[in-house]
mmCIF file of C-alpha atoms in Angstrom:
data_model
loop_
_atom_site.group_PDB
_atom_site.id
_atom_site.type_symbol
_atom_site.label_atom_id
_atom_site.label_comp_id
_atom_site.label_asym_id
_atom_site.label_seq_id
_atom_site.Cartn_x
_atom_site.Cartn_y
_atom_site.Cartn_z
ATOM 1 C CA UNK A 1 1.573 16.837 251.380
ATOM 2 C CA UNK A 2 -2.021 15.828 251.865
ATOM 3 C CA UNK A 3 -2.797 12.691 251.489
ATOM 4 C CA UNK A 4 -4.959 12.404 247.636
ATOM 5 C CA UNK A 5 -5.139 9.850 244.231
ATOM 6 C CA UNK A 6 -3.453 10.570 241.246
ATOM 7 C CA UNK A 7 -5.463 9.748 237.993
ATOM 8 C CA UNK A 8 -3.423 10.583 234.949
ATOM 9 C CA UNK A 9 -1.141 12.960 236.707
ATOM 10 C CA UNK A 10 1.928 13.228 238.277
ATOM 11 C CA UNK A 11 3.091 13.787 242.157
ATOM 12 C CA UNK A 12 5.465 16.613 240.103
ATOM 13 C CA UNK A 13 2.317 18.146 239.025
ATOM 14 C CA UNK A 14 0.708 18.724 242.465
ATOM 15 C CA UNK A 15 4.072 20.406 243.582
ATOM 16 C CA UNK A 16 4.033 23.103 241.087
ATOM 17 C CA UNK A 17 3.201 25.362 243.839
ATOM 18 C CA UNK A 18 6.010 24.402 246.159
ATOM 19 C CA UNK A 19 8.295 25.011 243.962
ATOM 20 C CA UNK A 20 10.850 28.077 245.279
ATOM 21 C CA UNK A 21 10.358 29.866 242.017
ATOM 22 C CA UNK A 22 6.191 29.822 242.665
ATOM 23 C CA UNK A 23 6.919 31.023 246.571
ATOM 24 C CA UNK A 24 9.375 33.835 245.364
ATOM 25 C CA UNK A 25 6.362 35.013 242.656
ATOM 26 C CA UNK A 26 3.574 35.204 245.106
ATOM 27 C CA UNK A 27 5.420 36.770 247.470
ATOM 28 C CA UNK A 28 6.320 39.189 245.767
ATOM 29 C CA UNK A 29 2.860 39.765 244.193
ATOM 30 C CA UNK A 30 1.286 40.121 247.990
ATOM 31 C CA UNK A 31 3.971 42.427 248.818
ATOM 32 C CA UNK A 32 3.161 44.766 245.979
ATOM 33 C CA UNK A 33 -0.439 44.796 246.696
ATOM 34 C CA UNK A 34 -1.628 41.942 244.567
ATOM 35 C CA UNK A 35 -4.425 42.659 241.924
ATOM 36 C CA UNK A 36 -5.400 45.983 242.433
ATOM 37 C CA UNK A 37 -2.075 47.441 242.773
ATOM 38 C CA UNK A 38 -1.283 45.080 239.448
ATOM 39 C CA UNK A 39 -4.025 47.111 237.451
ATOM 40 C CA UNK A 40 -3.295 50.438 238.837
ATOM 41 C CA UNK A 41 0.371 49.955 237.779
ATOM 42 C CA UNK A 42 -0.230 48.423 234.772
ATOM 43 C CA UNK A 43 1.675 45.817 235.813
ATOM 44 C CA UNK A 44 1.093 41.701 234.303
ATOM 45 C CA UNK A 45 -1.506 39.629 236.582
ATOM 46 C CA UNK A 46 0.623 36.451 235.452
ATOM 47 C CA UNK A 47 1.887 35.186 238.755
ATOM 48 C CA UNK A 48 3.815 32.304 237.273
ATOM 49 C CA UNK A 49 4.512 31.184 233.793
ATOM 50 C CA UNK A 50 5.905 27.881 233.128
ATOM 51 C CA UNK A 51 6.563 26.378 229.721
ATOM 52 C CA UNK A 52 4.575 27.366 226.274
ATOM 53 C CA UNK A 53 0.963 29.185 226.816
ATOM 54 C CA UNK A 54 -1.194 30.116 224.258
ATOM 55 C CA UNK A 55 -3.252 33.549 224.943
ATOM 56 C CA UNK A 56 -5.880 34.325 222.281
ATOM 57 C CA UNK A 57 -3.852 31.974 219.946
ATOM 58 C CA UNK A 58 -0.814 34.106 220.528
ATOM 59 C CA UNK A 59 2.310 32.801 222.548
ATOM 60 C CA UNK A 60 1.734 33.980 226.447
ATOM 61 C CA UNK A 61 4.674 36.623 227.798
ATOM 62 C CA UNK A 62 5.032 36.926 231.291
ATOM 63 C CA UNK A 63 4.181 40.690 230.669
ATOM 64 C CA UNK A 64 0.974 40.777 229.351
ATOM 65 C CA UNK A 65 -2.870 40.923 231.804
ATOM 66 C CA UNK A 66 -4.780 38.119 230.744
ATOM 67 C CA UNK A 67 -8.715 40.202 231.012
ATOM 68 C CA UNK A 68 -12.050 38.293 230.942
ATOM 69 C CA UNK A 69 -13.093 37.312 227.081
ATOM 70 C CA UNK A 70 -9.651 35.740 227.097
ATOM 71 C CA UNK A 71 -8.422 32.070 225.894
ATOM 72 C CA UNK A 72 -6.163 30.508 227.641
ATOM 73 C CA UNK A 73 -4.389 27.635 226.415
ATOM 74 C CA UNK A 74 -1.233 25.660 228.399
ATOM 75 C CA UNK A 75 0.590 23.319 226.588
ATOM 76 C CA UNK A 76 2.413 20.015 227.398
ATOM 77 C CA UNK A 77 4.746 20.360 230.585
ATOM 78 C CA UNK A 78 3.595 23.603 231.136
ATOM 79 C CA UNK A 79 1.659 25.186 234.152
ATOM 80 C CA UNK A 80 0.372 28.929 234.547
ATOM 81 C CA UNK A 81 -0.998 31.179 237.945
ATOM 82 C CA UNK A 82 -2.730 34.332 236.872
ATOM 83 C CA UNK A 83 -5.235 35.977 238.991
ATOM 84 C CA UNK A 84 -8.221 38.038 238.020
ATOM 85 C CA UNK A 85 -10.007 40.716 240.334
ATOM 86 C CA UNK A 86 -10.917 38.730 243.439
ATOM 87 C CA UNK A 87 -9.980 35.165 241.550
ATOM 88 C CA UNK A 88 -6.960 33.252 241.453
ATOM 89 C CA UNK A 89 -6.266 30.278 238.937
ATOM 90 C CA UNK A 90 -4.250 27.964 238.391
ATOM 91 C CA UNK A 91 -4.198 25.965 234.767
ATOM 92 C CA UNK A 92 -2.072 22.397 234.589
ATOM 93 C CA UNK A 93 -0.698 21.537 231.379
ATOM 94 C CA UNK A 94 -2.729 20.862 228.406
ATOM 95 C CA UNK A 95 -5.698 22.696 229.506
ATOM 96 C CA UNK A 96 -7.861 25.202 227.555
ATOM 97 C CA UNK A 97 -9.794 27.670 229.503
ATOM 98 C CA UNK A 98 -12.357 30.450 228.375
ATOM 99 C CA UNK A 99 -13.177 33.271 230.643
ATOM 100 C CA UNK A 100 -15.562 34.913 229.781
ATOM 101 C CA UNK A 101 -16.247 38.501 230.981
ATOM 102 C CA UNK A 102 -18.725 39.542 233.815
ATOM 103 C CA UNK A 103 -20.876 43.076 234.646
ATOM 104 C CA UNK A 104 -16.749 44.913 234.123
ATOM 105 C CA UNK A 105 -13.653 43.923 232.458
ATOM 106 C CA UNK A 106 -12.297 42.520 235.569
ATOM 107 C CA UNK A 107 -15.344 40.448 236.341
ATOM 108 C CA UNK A 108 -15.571 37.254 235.520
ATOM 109 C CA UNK A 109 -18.949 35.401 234.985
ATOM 110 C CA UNK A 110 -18.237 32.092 233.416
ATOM 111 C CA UNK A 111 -14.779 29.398 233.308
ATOM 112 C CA UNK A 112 -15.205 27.169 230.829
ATOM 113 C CA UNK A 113 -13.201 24.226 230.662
ATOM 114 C CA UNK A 114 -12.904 22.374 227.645
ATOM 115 C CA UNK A 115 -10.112 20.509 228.346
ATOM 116 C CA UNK A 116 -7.169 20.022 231.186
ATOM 117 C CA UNK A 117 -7.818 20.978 235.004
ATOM 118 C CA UNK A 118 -7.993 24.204 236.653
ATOM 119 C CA UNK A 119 -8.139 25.237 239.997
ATOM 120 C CA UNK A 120 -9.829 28.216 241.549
ATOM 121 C CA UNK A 121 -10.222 30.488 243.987
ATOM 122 C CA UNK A 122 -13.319 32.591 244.137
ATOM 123 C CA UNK A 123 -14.531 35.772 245.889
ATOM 124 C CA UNK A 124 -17.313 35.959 247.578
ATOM 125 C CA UNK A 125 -19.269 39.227 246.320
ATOM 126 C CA UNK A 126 -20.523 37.434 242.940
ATOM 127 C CA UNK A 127 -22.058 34.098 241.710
ATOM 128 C CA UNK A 128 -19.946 32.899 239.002
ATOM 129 C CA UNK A 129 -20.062 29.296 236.455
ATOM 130 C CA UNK A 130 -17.418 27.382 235.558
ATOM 131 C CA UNK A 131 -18.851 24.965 233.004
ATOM 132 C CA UNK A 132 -17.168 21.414 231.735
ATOM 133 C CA UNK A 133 -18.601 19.258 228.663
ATOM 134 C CA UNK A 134 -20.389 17.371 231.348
ATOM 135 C CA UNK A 135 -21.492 19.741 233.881
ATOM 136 C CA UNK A 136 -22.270 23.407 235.392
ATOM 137 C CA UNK A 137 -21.129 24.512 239.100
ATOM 138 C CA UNK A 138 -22.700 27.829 240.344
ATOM 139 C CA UNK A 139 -19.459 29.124 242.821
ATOM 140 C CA UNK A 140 -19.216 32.193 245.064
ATOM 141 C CA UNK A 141 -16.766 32.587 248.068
ATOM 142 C CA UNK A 142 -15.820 29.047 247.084
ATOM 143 C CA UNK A 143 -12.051 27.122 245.755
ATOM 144 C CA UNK A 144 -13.010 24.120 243.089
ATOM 145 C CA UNK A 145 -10.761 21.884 241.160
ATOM 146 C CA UNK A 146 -12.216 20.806 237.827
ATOM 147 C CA UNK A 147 -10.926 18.275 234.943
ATOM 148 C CA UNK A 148 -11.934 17.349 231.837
ATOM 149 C CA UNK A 149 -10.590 13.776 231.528
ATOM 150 C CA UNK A 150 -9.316 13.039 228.567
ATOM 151 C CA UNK A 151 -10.346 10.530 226.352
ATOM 152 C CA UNK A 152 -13.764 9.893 227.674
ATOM 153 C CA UNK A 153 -16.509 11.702 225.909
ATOM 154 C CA UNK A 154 -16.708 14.655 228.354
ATOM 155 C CA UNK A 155 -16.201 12.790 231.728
ATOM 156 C CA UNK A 156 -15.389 15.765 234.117
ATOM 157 C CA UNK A 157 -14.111 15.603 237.584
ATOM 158 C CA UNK A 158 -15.126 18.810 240.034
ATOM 159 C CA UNK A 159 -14.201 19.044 243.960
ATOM 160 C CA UNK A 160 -15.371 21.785 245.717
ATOM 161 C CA UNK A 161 -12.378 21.991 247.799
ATOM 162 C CA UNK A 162 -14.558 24.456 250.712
ATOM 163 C CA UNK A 163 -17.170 26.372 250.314
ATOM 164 C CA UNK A 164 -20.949 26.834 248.528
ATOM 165 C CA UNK A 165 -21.020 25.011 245.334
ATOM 166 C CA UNK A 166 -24.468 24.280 243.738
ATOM 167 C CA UNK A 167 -24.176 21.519 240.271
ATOM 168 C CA UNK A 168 -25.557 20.479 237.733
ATOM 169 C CA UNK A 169 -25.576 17.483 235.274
ATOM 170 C CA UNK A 170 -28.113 16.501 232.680
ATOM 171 C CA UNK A 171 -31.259 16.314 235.178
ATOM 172 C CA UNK A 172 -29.584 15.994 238.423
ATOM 173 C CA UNK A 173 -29.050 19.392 240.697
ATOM 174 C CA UNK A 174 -26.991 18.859 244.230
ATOM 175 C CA UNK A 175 -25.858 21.717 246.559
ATOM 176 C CA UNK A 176 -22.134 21.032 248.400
ATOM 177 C CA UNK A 177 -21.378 23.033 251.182
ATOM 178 C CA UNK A 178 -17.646 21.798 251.870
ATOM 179 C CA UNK A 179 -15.182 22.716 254.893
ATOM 180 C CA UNK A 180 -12.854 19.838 253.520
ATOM 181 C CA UNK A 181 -13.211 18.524 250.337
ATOM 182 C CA UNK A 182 -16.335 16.921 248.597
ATOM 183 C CA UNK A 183 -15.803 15.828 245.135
ATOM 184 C CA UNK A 184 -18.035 14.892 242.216
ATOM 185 C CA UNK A 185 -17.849 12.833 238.703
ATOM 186 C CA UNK A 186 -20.244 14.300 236.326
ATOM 187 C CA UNK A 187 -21.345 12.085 233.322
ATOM 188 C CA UNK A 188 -22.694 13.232 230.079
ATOM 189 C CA UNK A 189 -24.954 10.306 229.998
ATOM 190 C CA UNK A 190 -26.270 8.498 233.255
ATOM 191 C CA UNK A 191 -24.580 5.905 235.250
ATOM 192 C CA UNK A 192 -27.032 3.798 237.187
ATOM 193 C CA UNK A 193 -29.704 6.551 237.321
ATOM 194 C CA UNK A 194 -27.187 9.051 237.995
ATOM 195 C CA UNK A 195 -25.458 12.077 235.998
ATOM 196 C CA UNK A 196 -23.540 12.943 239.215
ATOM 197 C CA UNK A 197 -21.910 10.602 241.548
ATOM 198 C CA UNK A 198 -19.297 10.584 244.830
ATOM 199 C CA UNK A 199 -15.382 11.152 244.091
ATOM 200 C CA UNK A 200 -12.226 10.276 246.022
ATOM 201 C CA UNK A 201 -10.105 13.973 246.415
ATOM 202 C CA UNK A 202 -7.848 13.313 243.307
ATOM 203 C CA UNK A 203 -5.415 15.407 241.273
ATOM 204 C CA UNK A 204 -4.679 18.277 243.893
ATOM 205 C CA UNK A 205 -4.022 19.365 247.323
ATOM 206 C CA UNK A 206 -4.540 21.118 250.341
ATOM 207 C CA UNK A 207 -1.288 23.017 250.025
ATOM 208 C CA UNK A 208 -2.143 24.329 246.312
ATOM 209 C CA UNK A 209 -5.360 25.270 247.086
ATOM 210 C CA UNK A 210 -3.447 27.508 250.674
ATOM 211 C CA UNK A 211 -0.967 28.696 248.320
ATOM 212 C CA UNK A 212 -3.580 29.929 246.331
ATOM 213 C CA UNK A 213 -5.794 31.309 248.116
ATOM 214 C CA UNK A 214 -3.307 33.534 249.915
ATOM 215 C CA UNK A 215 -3.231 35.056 246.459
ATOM 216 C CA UNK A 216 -6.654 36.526 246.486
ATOM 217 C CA UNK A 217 -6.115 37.220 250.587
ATOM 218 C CA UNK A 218 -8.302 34.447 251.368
ATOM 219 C CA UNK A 219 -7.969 31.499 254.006
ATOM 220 C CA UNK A 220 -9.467 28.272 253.511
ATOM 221 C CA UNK A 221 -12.356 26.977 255.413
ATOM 222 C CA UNK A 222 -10.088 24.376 257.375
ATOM 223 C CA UNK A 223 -7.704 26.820 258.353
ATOM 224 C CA UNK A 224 -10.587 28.835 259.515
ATOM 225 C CA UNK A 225 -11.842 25.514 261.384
ATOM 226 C CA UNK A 226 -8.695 25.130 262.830
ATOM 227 C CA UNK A 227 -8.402 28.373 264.199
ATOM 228 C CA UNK A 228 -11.648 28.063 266.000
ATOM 229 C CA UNK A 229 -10.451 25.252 267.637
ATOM 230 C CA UNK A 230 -7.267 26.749 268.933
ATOM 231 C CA UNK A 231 -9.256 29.667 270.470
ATOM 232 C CA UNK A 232 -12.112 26.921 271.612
ATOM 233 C CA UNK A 233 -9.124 25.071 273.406
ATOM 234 C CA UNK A 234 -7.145 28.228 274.972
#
């Protein structure tokens, strides 16, 4: 595994997406045609579900399409893949996630993250939000990990993991453009002048954000680089 920091997580969390169970689920949801097959067939966008999910309020079944306007709440120990049009997520335990419906049913134009960590996976046609108590990231064609952390008046955590990521916090704007990782704290209130400042990569990995980008047929940016460099090379 890559080498990251775990803050208030386990190593057992970050391997969610090694697990056999996880590699047998998105292969098989490739192999059927992923998302657009999915709706065509009327068949569940839930990739994985592990442990007790609220949708709407409602206990999750592996069954059912989670569609924009939805609430999405994981529980303790649990962990939850779904993807959405040209989006894949990922939702760690005790997270609670709004998504909140774009220009069609399949669209979404805002995450917001009240609580937990997600990661994503976005396409690249549409700008979309994801919003945290502390601060607002404008993604498209981008993967970002965000987290609430808990316990400290709206402290968030957001890595764009590669990609065009422009954020927000209080009065502060920045623009990341990321190959490899470039990782923010946002603060509700300022620290030292500041309402956004550097971040080591914590909480997630390289391989989760491969695993799920392969979801949404995508390729990270340092696979991409890597490639280049082969061909540079031969």
């Amino acid at each position: 595994m890559t080498q990251h920091h775990l803050l208030g997580r386990t190593e057992r969390e970050l391997l969610c997406l090694q697990r056999r169970s996880f590699i047998q689920a998105a292969a098989l949801w490739t192999g059927l045609g992923g998302f657009g097959a999915a709706l065509a067939e009327e068949r569940s966008n839930v990739v994985e579900l592990q442990g007790d999910v609220l949708l709407n309020g409602e206990r999750l079944l592996p069954q059912q399409f989670i569609q924009t306007g939805d609430t999405v709440e994981t529980g303790p120990d649990s962990h939850l893949v779904f993807v959405i049009g040209d989006s894949a997520f990922q939702l760690r335990q005790k997270t609670r996630l709004v998504v909140e419906r774009g220009t069609t049913l399949n669209t979404c134009s805002v995450l917001e993250l009240t609580s937990g960590a997600v990661l994503s996976v976005w396409g690249k046609q549409t700008q979309r939000l994801l919003v945290t108590p502390s601060m607002t990231a404008v993604v498209a064609g981008a993967a970002v990990y965000a987290e609430v952390v808990p316990g400290q008046d709206g402290l968030s955590y957001l890595c764009n993991c590669y990609g065009d990521v422009r954020l927000s916090a209080g009065t502060e704007k920045i623009r990341s453009h990321a190959e490899h990782h470039h990782a923010f704290w946002g603060e509700v209130e300022a620290r030292g002048g500041h309402f956004l400042t550097p971040a080591k990569n914590f909480n997630h990995s390289d391989e989760e954000v491969e695993f799920l980008a392969r979801l949404v047929a995508q390729q990270p940016a340092w696979k991409n680089a890597q490639q280049r460099s082969a061909i540079q090379r031969a």
